[in-house]
Amino acid sequence: MSEPVQTTNPPDGELTAIDAMQTHQAAEFKHAKPLTICRIDPLGRFVFAGAEDLNVCRWNLETGRLIVLAGHKSWVRSMDFSPDGNWLYTASWDGELHWWLTDDATPRSLRMVRAHRGFARWVRVSPDGALLATCGNDNMIRIWSADVGELVAEMSGHECHPYAVDFHPDGTHLVSEDLMGNVNIWDLAQIKLVASIPTVMTGYDNKFAADMGGARDMRFSPDGNILACAGITNVVNAFAGQQDPIITIVDWETQQVLRHLRPADNATGVAWGVRFHPESFIIGAISKQNGQGLICFWKKDEAVTHVEIEEESDADAKKRQADADALAVKPFHTLKVDSSVRGLDLAPDGRRFAVPLFNGSVRVYQMTAKPAENQEEAGEVPQPAES
Amino acid sequence: MKRGLGCQTIDHVLSRRHFLAGTAVAGFGAVSLGGFSGPVLADTLKGDEKRILQVYLQGGVSQLESWDPKPGTEYGGPFQTIPTSVPGIHICELLPHTARHMHLLSLVRSINLKTDDHHQGRLFMEKGRRGEGNYPYVGSVVAKYLSPEDSALPRYVHISTRGLEDDTAAFLDARYAQMKLEGVVAPNNLSRPRQLSEEQFARRSHFRAQLNQQFTSDRRKALIDSYDASFRQAAQLMSQRDLFEKQSEKELDRYGRHEFGRYCLLARTLLEEGSTCVKVTHHGYDTHAENFNFHVEQLDEFDKPFATLLADVADRGMLESTLVMVYSEFGRTPKINRNYGRDHWGSAWSIALGGCGIQPGAVIGATNAKGTEVIDREVDGGHLFHTYLQALGIDSTANHDIPGRQIPIGDPAVESIKELLA
Amino acid sequence: MTNAVQLALLFAFTILPATVAGTESALLHEQIDARIAAAQGELSSSASPRSSDTEFLRRVYLDVTGRIPGRHEVTAFQDEEAGDKRLKLVDRLLLDPWHARHMLYHLDVMLMGRLPEKHIKVAQWRDYLYTSLLENKRFNQLVAEILLADGAVPDERPRARFLLARELNIDDTTRDIGRIFLGRDLQCAQCHDHPSIDDYLQRRYYGLSAFLGRSYLFQDPETKETSIGEKAEGEVTFTSVFTDEESTTAPRLLELAALDDPPAEEEPYVTKPEEKTRGVPKYSRRLQLAPNITSEENVAFRMNIANRLWALVMGRGLVEPLDMMHTDNPPSHPELLALLADELLRTGYDMRSLMRQLILSETYQRSSRLVANDPPLPESAYLAAALKPLTPEQLAWSTMQAVGLVETTRSEHIARFKEEDPSFDPNDMAQAIQLERAVHDSLQPHVDTFVAVFASKADRFSATASQALFLENGELITEWLTPSNGNLLERLLQTGDAEAATRELYLTVLSRPPTDEELEQLVAFLGAYDDDQMTGMTEATRAILCSAEFRFNH
């Protein structure tokens, strides 16, 4: 099912400095079907990937060994880990939530909960690991106890499919975003909706009479000051995939949309993943409509800089292409990828990240200069694309 | 190159026999090919009060996400199947309400139109013939042969807000052409000019009728009668304005208040009140990107109203005399593209039909395990066209009732799907 | 050059030759009548009398200019005493630019069947037809130009609409060429010999398609314009479903000899077909189509157009349907049709000349009132004039004429032209054309509206409830019936007298005076609106506009 790993870098002996501009491919793992998501476990041992089949793949990052997690009855596009890395939780599009042991030699689902009617779109662990939050096509948010899978709370309020959720790092609130681009804020003590922030991450295609939108990824910054939501905007032709990728930055305190992270040009596509790097930059994963991919790097301080714009009467004014968007932040570096990039996850040591690709590969990139000796030893090293 | 228009009907077979026997065509004597005209439909069918309901899923609904799912296979996608009210028939989980009424429908899973083009696919499915040739749509054919002489309602109504051009009547009388309603609204010009009272309008109508009577007294009547009839129909339509606009709250709760629900409710009303062909278009299904999310959305919108409509038609005892069809212009590719989409796929896809003259609970034809090709009972728009008409009791192998012309109603090269006919 | 001299010259060059050149053609309309009468036999005693002056006036206006006459033209014609007033009327109207406009509409529908715009702008195509008809371009020349067009010559691009709007689809284009230029629908012959029509042989269908088989659509990479390119090789092969034989054929027209390619040259191309260049072969099969279709040898060509022109004025073809000419569907009057075809050949396909002869015949001039109707008289005997439903364009222009919109638009444009040039004279030929174009351009959107409501592809007349609703309730007509600007309603209200208004109404809308009974009838109708004259007049007018007498040419 998968081809042998191609690792070109042994673990760093001497740690080279983080330099996003020098990001280069460090490893690649191949699967036969396009991938939908990938996550690296908190201990940095494995990279897991969901695919357009019923399997979740697990590769050992060091040895490249592949184990397949079987037992899902539909696709998986979201997974998360207990903070200690022991447990893996997967949410699949048949509405089920599964528990797995992360390093199980022969993985099997140890618990299943029917989390939603229709897709279970997202699963996220609370910062203390005690709770799991899921959202799904029954428009519900549900909170489960991580240890026994008991339903702790459920929140209704979304009028269309919520796509993703995240816990605030202080554990007091949960956020969710739906198809219409509404970001809901839930107070977890009272299990109550306390705010709903509209964003431009949605569009209605008049010709085809269909809505498109929602968060493909959601992440708080580690300090909890801002929330990043990856998705789409400016829907021109929903059925052809002609819309713009966007990562919306929301200020937690003011509950206002601060900025829009956009690619360098007006490329159409979808933003599938976003992560905050401790060294004050933000990484985003974008699939382009033409089948190529982009990994973009934005400066965090630019992402939080307020822009004074006039109240526009035209509601669609903000849904503009990148060049015309007053809130746009352009990346300081972009990596071109030869396949659609459908997600992004940061390794716990912050030196690497992994992306799932349409061509079935997980690619691991290292954000440092390439170690000189490896270039000689490994021979052909794939060059990072120019930015 | 062989064209699929060869003629297999009895008259052509006879001709072939004569031809092959080497008999010269001209001056043969007793049997002259020139005089052979084939059976022509008479007006005897009218009065049977049959009708047709067409639900057109515009853009190409994915057969893998509806009628012919292949869960767990290479191209199966993320959805599972659900059992239906017919043991042995499973359809996609996105159609739970329709599944409960499967016993009223049958599936044809082996359609190969040999085209992936929206326009060509649509024409083929409506006319039973490939290409741009001047042939009437099935709705106009049914309207012509089944609608009563003095139809109180438009014979053929199409409820759609999609701006697609349909030349439905072709060489048939314009009165059999579709009347398009842009949603749940009355046809154009149904209201008297402002400030004109009903009485005044009636006085005008009376005067006009008088003038026509005088004009016609010493002239050929046929054309003038036809003209007169259109004004009578217009007056009838004006008095039925409410039909097109008022929808009961209770019924809207059952059908759903979004557009498609309203269309289905209007469709039922029109069928009940006497329209012969009602077509409802639901869009869009052309999901080259985000096929799964969009099918969740679109089929969710489709499923309950359609199932409600189907059940209502059955409950009112109308299903025996109403042909129901749910169709698209093609299906969607098994292969999933890089935008989570499926592309056009005319070579292996499905439709659902039931009601008048159709064997319910049947599955005709099959695709292979992956859904990449038809492996059994391949049919195209021509076979289906014959089937619809035969189910309604119209002899599709006859020629159209058009003086001076001999145009077969259905493509003589193909036949109806006999095993589907009750 | 004075107006009279202009007119005389035009008369001399376009009409006179037809009348002077030979005694036969001077008597063509008499020959027509003789053959019609001969075929009627005993039935001729049931022939309707000649149409009245007003019947004739309205009919000729509609058949030649595409609209009803103005009310002053009605009274003027009635009052005219000259014995040859009908002849003079016909000749005057044939030279009117409105005649070119009317024929443009007819030819456009005949050639294009209201196909949507593709590659070539419809407005430019129509303008090409209009200009051609103004100069009375001969039909064979027009057809040749259309079939020779490849869209590559900028000035001549509009002509290419016939081929380009059909996207050079082989089946559709072949079928249409057969139908439109040869009067033969070869559709079923595609797969095998038509089972009940002897001479639509499969070979003939493919023989016709062979002219086009090597041609293809080419898009210029820079201008993005589409034109027609052609390869130097490629054969048409076909398999008969009947006999399972595979056959091939060179281009051929019906029963005429096949046109074999000249011996192959080493370099067969003027310009080789490449991705970015349009292929032009030294020998083009497609370019053989025009000269061969229009050749004297190809009798079908002139028989077809003769039949179509006859049908246009008489209301039915000598062969019906118009595209089903074959030995098993003979003309109702074979010698007559041959005569008309010969006339076209003799005059070099002068359509105006033939139409003139047809209109001057007694057959044409017969009233549509029946002498007897039990048993019903066969239409093919031409015992009475046929009722011809107005085309959407005729209906549009006639309605606008009736309500006064044509007049007011015309006056506005004359005033505007006079402002720019005080010597503007609407009677001058060139300026009349300018005026007609201006009026047409102003009112074309309304014509389009009527086309959208009334156009149909059916052979026969059919009326729909939608059309009736448009006439009864439509806002456009309601607007036109609002008194203003010297229009009909304003004039009617100004008469201040029910009788005078009735006369005015009949003359303007139905192009005749009312009978005494009708006068009484309408005055009584208006009487019910004593306190609301405007509504009364509006309602009366609308009822008449909706009447069969208005809807049909009779």
PDB file of C-alpha atoms in Angstrom, chain C residues 206-339:
ATOM      1  CA  TYR C 206     -23.039  11.256 -47.793  1.00  0.00           C
ATOM      2  CA  GLY C 207     -22.391  12.734 -51.212  1.00  0.00           C
ATOM      3  CA  LEU C 208     -23.589  16.050 -49.884  1.00  0.00           C
ATOM      4  CA  SER C 209     -21.672  15.743 -46.649  1.00  0.00           C
ATOM      5  CA  ALA C 210     -18.527  14.947 -48.616  1.00  0.00           C
ATOM      6  CA  PHE C 211     -18.321  18.578 -49.680  1.00  0.00           C
ATOM      7  CA  LEU C 212     -17.840  19.513 -46.046  1.00  0.00           C
ATOM      8  CA  GLY C 213     -16.034  16.514 -44.607  1.00  0.00           C
ATOM      9  CA  ARG C 214     -12.528  17.928 -44.923  1.00  0.00           C
ATOM     10  CA  SER C 215     -13.405  21.314 -43.434  1.00  0.00           C
ATOM     11  CA  TYR C 216     -13.009  22.188 -39.803  1.00  0.00           C
ATOM     12  CA  LEU C 217     -13.335  25.113 -37.462  1.00  0.00           C
ATOM     13  CA  PHE C 218     -10.146  26.996 -36.808  1.00  0.00           C
ATOM     14  CA  GLN C 219      -9.613  29.549 -34.084  1.00  0.00           C
ATOM     15  CA  ASP C 220      -7.057  32.229 -34.729  1.00  0.00           C
ATOM     16  CA  PRO C 221      -4.715  32.184 -31.714  1.00  0.00           C
ATOM     17  CA  GLU C 222      -4.380  35.951 -31.719  1.00  0.00           C
ATOM     18  CA  THR C 223      -7.744  37.358 -32.699  1.00  0.00           C
ATOM     19  CA  LYS C 224      -9.594  34.401 -31.177  1.00  0.00           C
ATOM     20  CA  GLU C 225     -11.932  34.549 -34.168  1.00  0.00           C
ATOM     21  CA  THR C 226     -13.223  31.307 -35.585  1.00  0.00           C
ATOM     22  CA  SER C 227     -13.069  30.633 -39.297  1.00  0.00           C
ATOM     23  CA  ILE C 228     -13.082  27.592 -41.544  1.00  0.00           C
ATOM     24  CA  GLY C 229     -10.018  25.659 -42.506  1.00  0.00           C
ATOM     25  CA  GLU C 230      -9.778  22.630 -44.722  1.00  0.00           C
ATOM     26  CA  LYS C 231      -7.561  19.634 -45.204  1.00  0.00           C
ATOM     27  CA  ALA C 232      -6.492  18.246 -48.533  1.00  0.00           C
ATOM     28  CA  GLU C 233      -7.392  14.690 -47.717  1.00  0.00           C
ATOM     29  CA  GLY C 234     -10.081  12.653 -46.041  1.00  0.00           C
ATOM     30  CA  GLU C 235     -12.799  10.469 -47.473  1.00  0.00           C
ATOM     31  CA  VAL C 236     -16.375   9.925 -46.525  1.00  0.00           C
ATOM     32  CA  THR C 237     -17.203   6.319 -45.822  1.00  0.00           C
ATOM     33  CA  PHE C 238     -20.442   4.880 -44.658  1.00  0.00           C
ATOM     34  CA  THR C 239     -21.948   1.520 -43.898  1.00  0.00           C
ATOM     35  CA  SER C 240     -25.484   0.749 -44.833  1.00  0.00           C
ATOM     36  CA  VAL C 241     -27.402  -0.753 -41.981  1.00  0.00           C
ATOM     37  CA  PHE C 242     -29.503  -2.235 -44.713  1.00  0.00           C
ATOM     38  CA  THR C 243     -26.876  -4.050 -46.661  1.00  0.00           C
ATOM     39  CA  ASP C 244     -23.879  -3.890 -44.327  1.00  0.00           C
ATOM     40  CA  GLU C 245     -21.806  -2.755 -47.285  1.00  0.00           C
ATOM     41  CA  GLU C 246     -19.144  -0.210 -46.718  1.00  0.00           C
ATOM     42  CA  SER C 247     -19.104   2.460 -49.301  1.00  0.00           C
ATOM     43  CA  THR C 248     -17.372   5.628 -50.094  1.00  0.00           C
ATOM     44  CA  THR C 249     -18.387   8.600 -52.148  1.00  0.00           C
ATOM     45  CA  ALA C 250     -16.911  11.699 -53.618  1.00  0.00           C
ATOM     46  CA  PRO C 251     -18.894  14.918 -53.291  1.00  0.00           C
ATOM     47  CA  ARG C 252     -22.069  14.824 -55.303  1.00  0.00           C
ATOM     48  CA  LEU C 253     -25.374  16.582 -55.473  1.00  0.00           C
ATOM     49  CA  LEU C 254     -28.385  14.326 -55.542  1.00  0.00           C
ATOM     50  CA  GLU C 255     -28.494  12.436 -58.809  1.00  0.00           C
ATOM     51  CA  LEU C 256     -25.826  14.503 -60.542  1.00  0.00           C
ATOM     52  CA  ALA C 257     -22.411  13.088 -61.283  1.00  0.00           C
ATOM     53  CA  ALA C 258     -19.897  12.795 -58.488  1.00  0.00           C
ATOM     54  CA  LEU C 259     -17.128  15.373 -58.425  1.00  0.00           C
ATOM     55  CA  ASP C 260     -13.852  13.541 -58.280  1.00  0.00           C
ATOM     56  CA  ASP C 261     -10.811  15.285 -56.901  1.00  0.00           C
ATOM     57  CA  PRO C 262      -8.232  16.393 -59.452  1.00  0.00           C
ATOM     58  CA  PRO C 263      -5.038  14.294 -59.498  1.00  0.00           C
ATOM     59  CA  ALA C 264      -3.143  14.670 -56.255  1.00  0.00           C
ATOM     60  CA  GLU C 265      -0.317  17.168 -56.333  1.00  0.00           C
ATOM     61  CA  GLU C 266       2.930  16.842 -54.570  1.00  0.00           C
ATOM     62  CA  GLU C 267       2.155  19.905 -52.561  1.00  0.00           C
ATOM     63  CA  PRO C 268      -1.586  19.857 -52.004  1.00  0.00           C
ATOM     64  CA  TYR C 269      -1.680  22.943 -49.796  1.00  0.00           C
ATOM     65  CA  VAL C 270      -1.582  26.639 -50.293  1.00  0.00           C
ATOM     66  CA  THR C 271      -1.247  26.874 -46.515  1.00  0.00           C
ATOM     67  CA  LYS C 272      -0.659  23.752 -44.491  1.00  0.00           C
ATOM     68  CA  PRO C 273      -2.975  23.278 -41.555  1.00  0.00           C
ATOM     69  CA  GLU C 274      -1.021  23.780 -38.348  1.00  0.00           C
ATOM     70  CA  GLU C 275      -1.938  24.523 -34.813  1.00  0.00           C
ATOM     71  CA  LYS C 276      -1.664  28.219 -35.503  1.00  0.00           C
ATOM     72  CA  THR C 277      -2.469  28.402 -39.201  1.00  0.00           C
ATOM     73  CA  ARG C 278      -5.690  27.762 -41.031  1.00  0.00           C
ATOM     74  CA  GLY C 279      -5.379  25.034 -43.605  1.00  0.00           C
ATOM     75  CA  VAL C 280      -6.071  26.074 -47.202  1.00  0.00           C
ATOM     76  CA  PRO C 281      -5.784  23.300 -49.775  1.00  0.00           C
ATOM     77  CA  LYS C 282      -5.132  23.937 -53.428  1.00  0.00           C
ATOM     78  CA  TYR C 283      -8.301  22.034 -54.254  1.00  0.00           C
ATOM     79  CA  SER C 284     -11.161  22.661 -51.864  1.00  0.00           C
ATOM     80  CA  ARG C 285     -14.120  20.323 -51.851  1.00  0.00           C
ATOM     81  CA  ARG C 286     -16.108  22.795 -49.813  1.00  0.00           C
ATOM     82  CA  LEU C 287     -15.691  25.561 -52.359  1.00  0.00           C
ATOM     83  CA  GLN C 288     -17.212  23.283 -54.994  1.00  0.00           C
ATOM     84  CA  LEU C 289     -20.491  23.384 -53.157  1.00  0.00           C
ATOM     85  CA  ALA C 290     -21.502  26.900 -54.194  1.00  0.00           C
ATOM     86  CA  PRO C 291     -21.030  26.651 -57.960  1.00  0.00           C
ATOM     87  CA  ASN C 292     -22.507  23.171 -58.091  1.00  0.00           C
ATOM     88  CA  ILE C 293     -25.576  23.835 -55.964  1.00  0.00           C
ATOM     89  CA  THR C 294     -26.429  26.933 -57.943  1.00  0.00           C
ATOM     90  CA  SER C 295     -25.629  25.437 -61.345  1.00  0.00           C
ATOM     91  CA  GLU C 296     -28.205  25.183 -64.079  1.00  0.00           C
ATOM     92  CA  GLU C 297     -27.785  21.450 -64.009  1.00  0.00           C
ATOM     93  CA  ASN C 298     -29.030  21.274 -60.442  1.00  0.00           C
ATOM     94  CA  VAL C 299     -32.733  21.677 -61.065  1.00  0.00           C
ATOM     95  CA  ALA C 300     -33.565  21.007 -57.435  1.00  0.00           C
ATOM     96  CA  PHE C 301     -32.040  24.337 -56.465  1.00  0.00           C
ATOM     97  CA  ARG C 302     -34.425  26.467 -58.459  1.00  0.00           C
ATOM     98  CA  MET C 303     -37.404  24.218 -57.880  1.00  0.00           C
ATOM     99  CA  ASN C 304     -36.851  24.639 -54.167  1.00  0.00           C
ATOM    100  CA  ILE C 305     -36.650  28.422 -54.126  1.00  0.00           C
ATOM    101  CA  ALA C 306     -39.526  28.713 -56.566  1.00  0.00           C
ATOM    102  CA  ASN C 307     -41.633  26.599 -54.249  1.00  0.00           C
ATOM    103  CA  ARG C 308     -40.599  28.612 -51.212  1.00  0.00           C
ATOM    104  CA  LEU C 309     -41.375  31.954 -52.833  1.00  0.00           C
ATOM    105  CA  TRP C 310     -44.744  30.627 -53.987  1.00  0.00           C
ATOM    106  CA  ALA C 311     -45.464  29.459 -50.438  1.00  0.00           C
ATOM    107  CA  LEU C 312     -44.452  32.825 -49.036  1.00  0.00           C
ATOM    108  CA  VAL C 313     -47.122  34.717 -50.941  1.00  0.00           C
ATOM    109  CA  MET C 314     -49.736  32.057 -51.511  1.00  0.00           C
ATOM    110  CA  GLY C 315     -49.709  30.556 -48.044  1.00  0.00           C
ATOM    111  CA  ARG C 316     -48.828  27.022 -49.017  1.00  0.00           C
ATOM    112  CA  GLY C 317     -46.198  25.460 -51.252  1.00  0.00           C
ATOM    113  CA  LEU C 318     -46.825  23.601 -54.467  1.00  0.00           C
ATOM    114  CA  VAL C 319     -44.898  20.954 -52.584  1.00  0.00           C
ATOM    115  CA  GLU C 320     -45.738  20.556 -48.931  1.00  0.00           C
ATOM    116  CA  PRO C 321     -43.900  20.317 -46.610  1.00  0.00           C
ATOM    117  CA  LEU C 322     -41.383  22.655 -48.196  1.00  0.00           C
ATOM    118  CA  ASP C 323     -38.437  20.372 -47.457  1.00  0.00           C
ATOM    119  CA  MET C 324     -39.972  17.113 -48.575  1.00  0.00           C
ATOM    120  CA  MET C 325     -39.565  17.314 -52.348  1.00  0.00           C
ATOM    121  CA  HIS C 326     -39.293  13.830 -53.762  1.00  0.00           C
ATOM    122  CA  THR C 327     -40.926  11.677 -56.365  1.00  0.00           C
ATOM    123  CA  ASP C 328     -43.399  10.272 -53.888  1.00  0.00           C
ATOM    124  CA  ASN C 329     -44.492  13.718 -52.799  1.00  0.00           C
ATOM    125  CA  PRO C 330     -45.126  15.428 -56.109  1.00  0.00           C
ATOM    126  CA  PRO C 331     -46.111  19.083 -56.492  1.00  0.00           C
ATOM    127  CA  SER C 332     -49.821  19.795 -56.646  1.00  0.00           C
ATOM    128  CA  HIS C 333     -49.152  21.574 -59.948  1.00  0.00           C
ATOM    129  CA  PRO C 334     -45.975  20.067 -61.461  1.00  0.00           C
ATOM    130  CA  GLU C 335     -45.967  22.078 -64.660  1.00  0.00           C
ATOM    131  CA  LEU C 336     -46.578  25.264 -62.788  1.00  0.00           C
ATOM    132  CA  LEU C 337     -43.667  24.641 -60.491  1.00  0.00           C
ATOM    133  CA  ALA C 338     -41.435  23.878 -63.449  1.00  0.00           C
ATOM    134  CA  LEU C 339     -42.595  27.078 -65.069  1.00  0.00           C
TER     135      LEU C 339
END
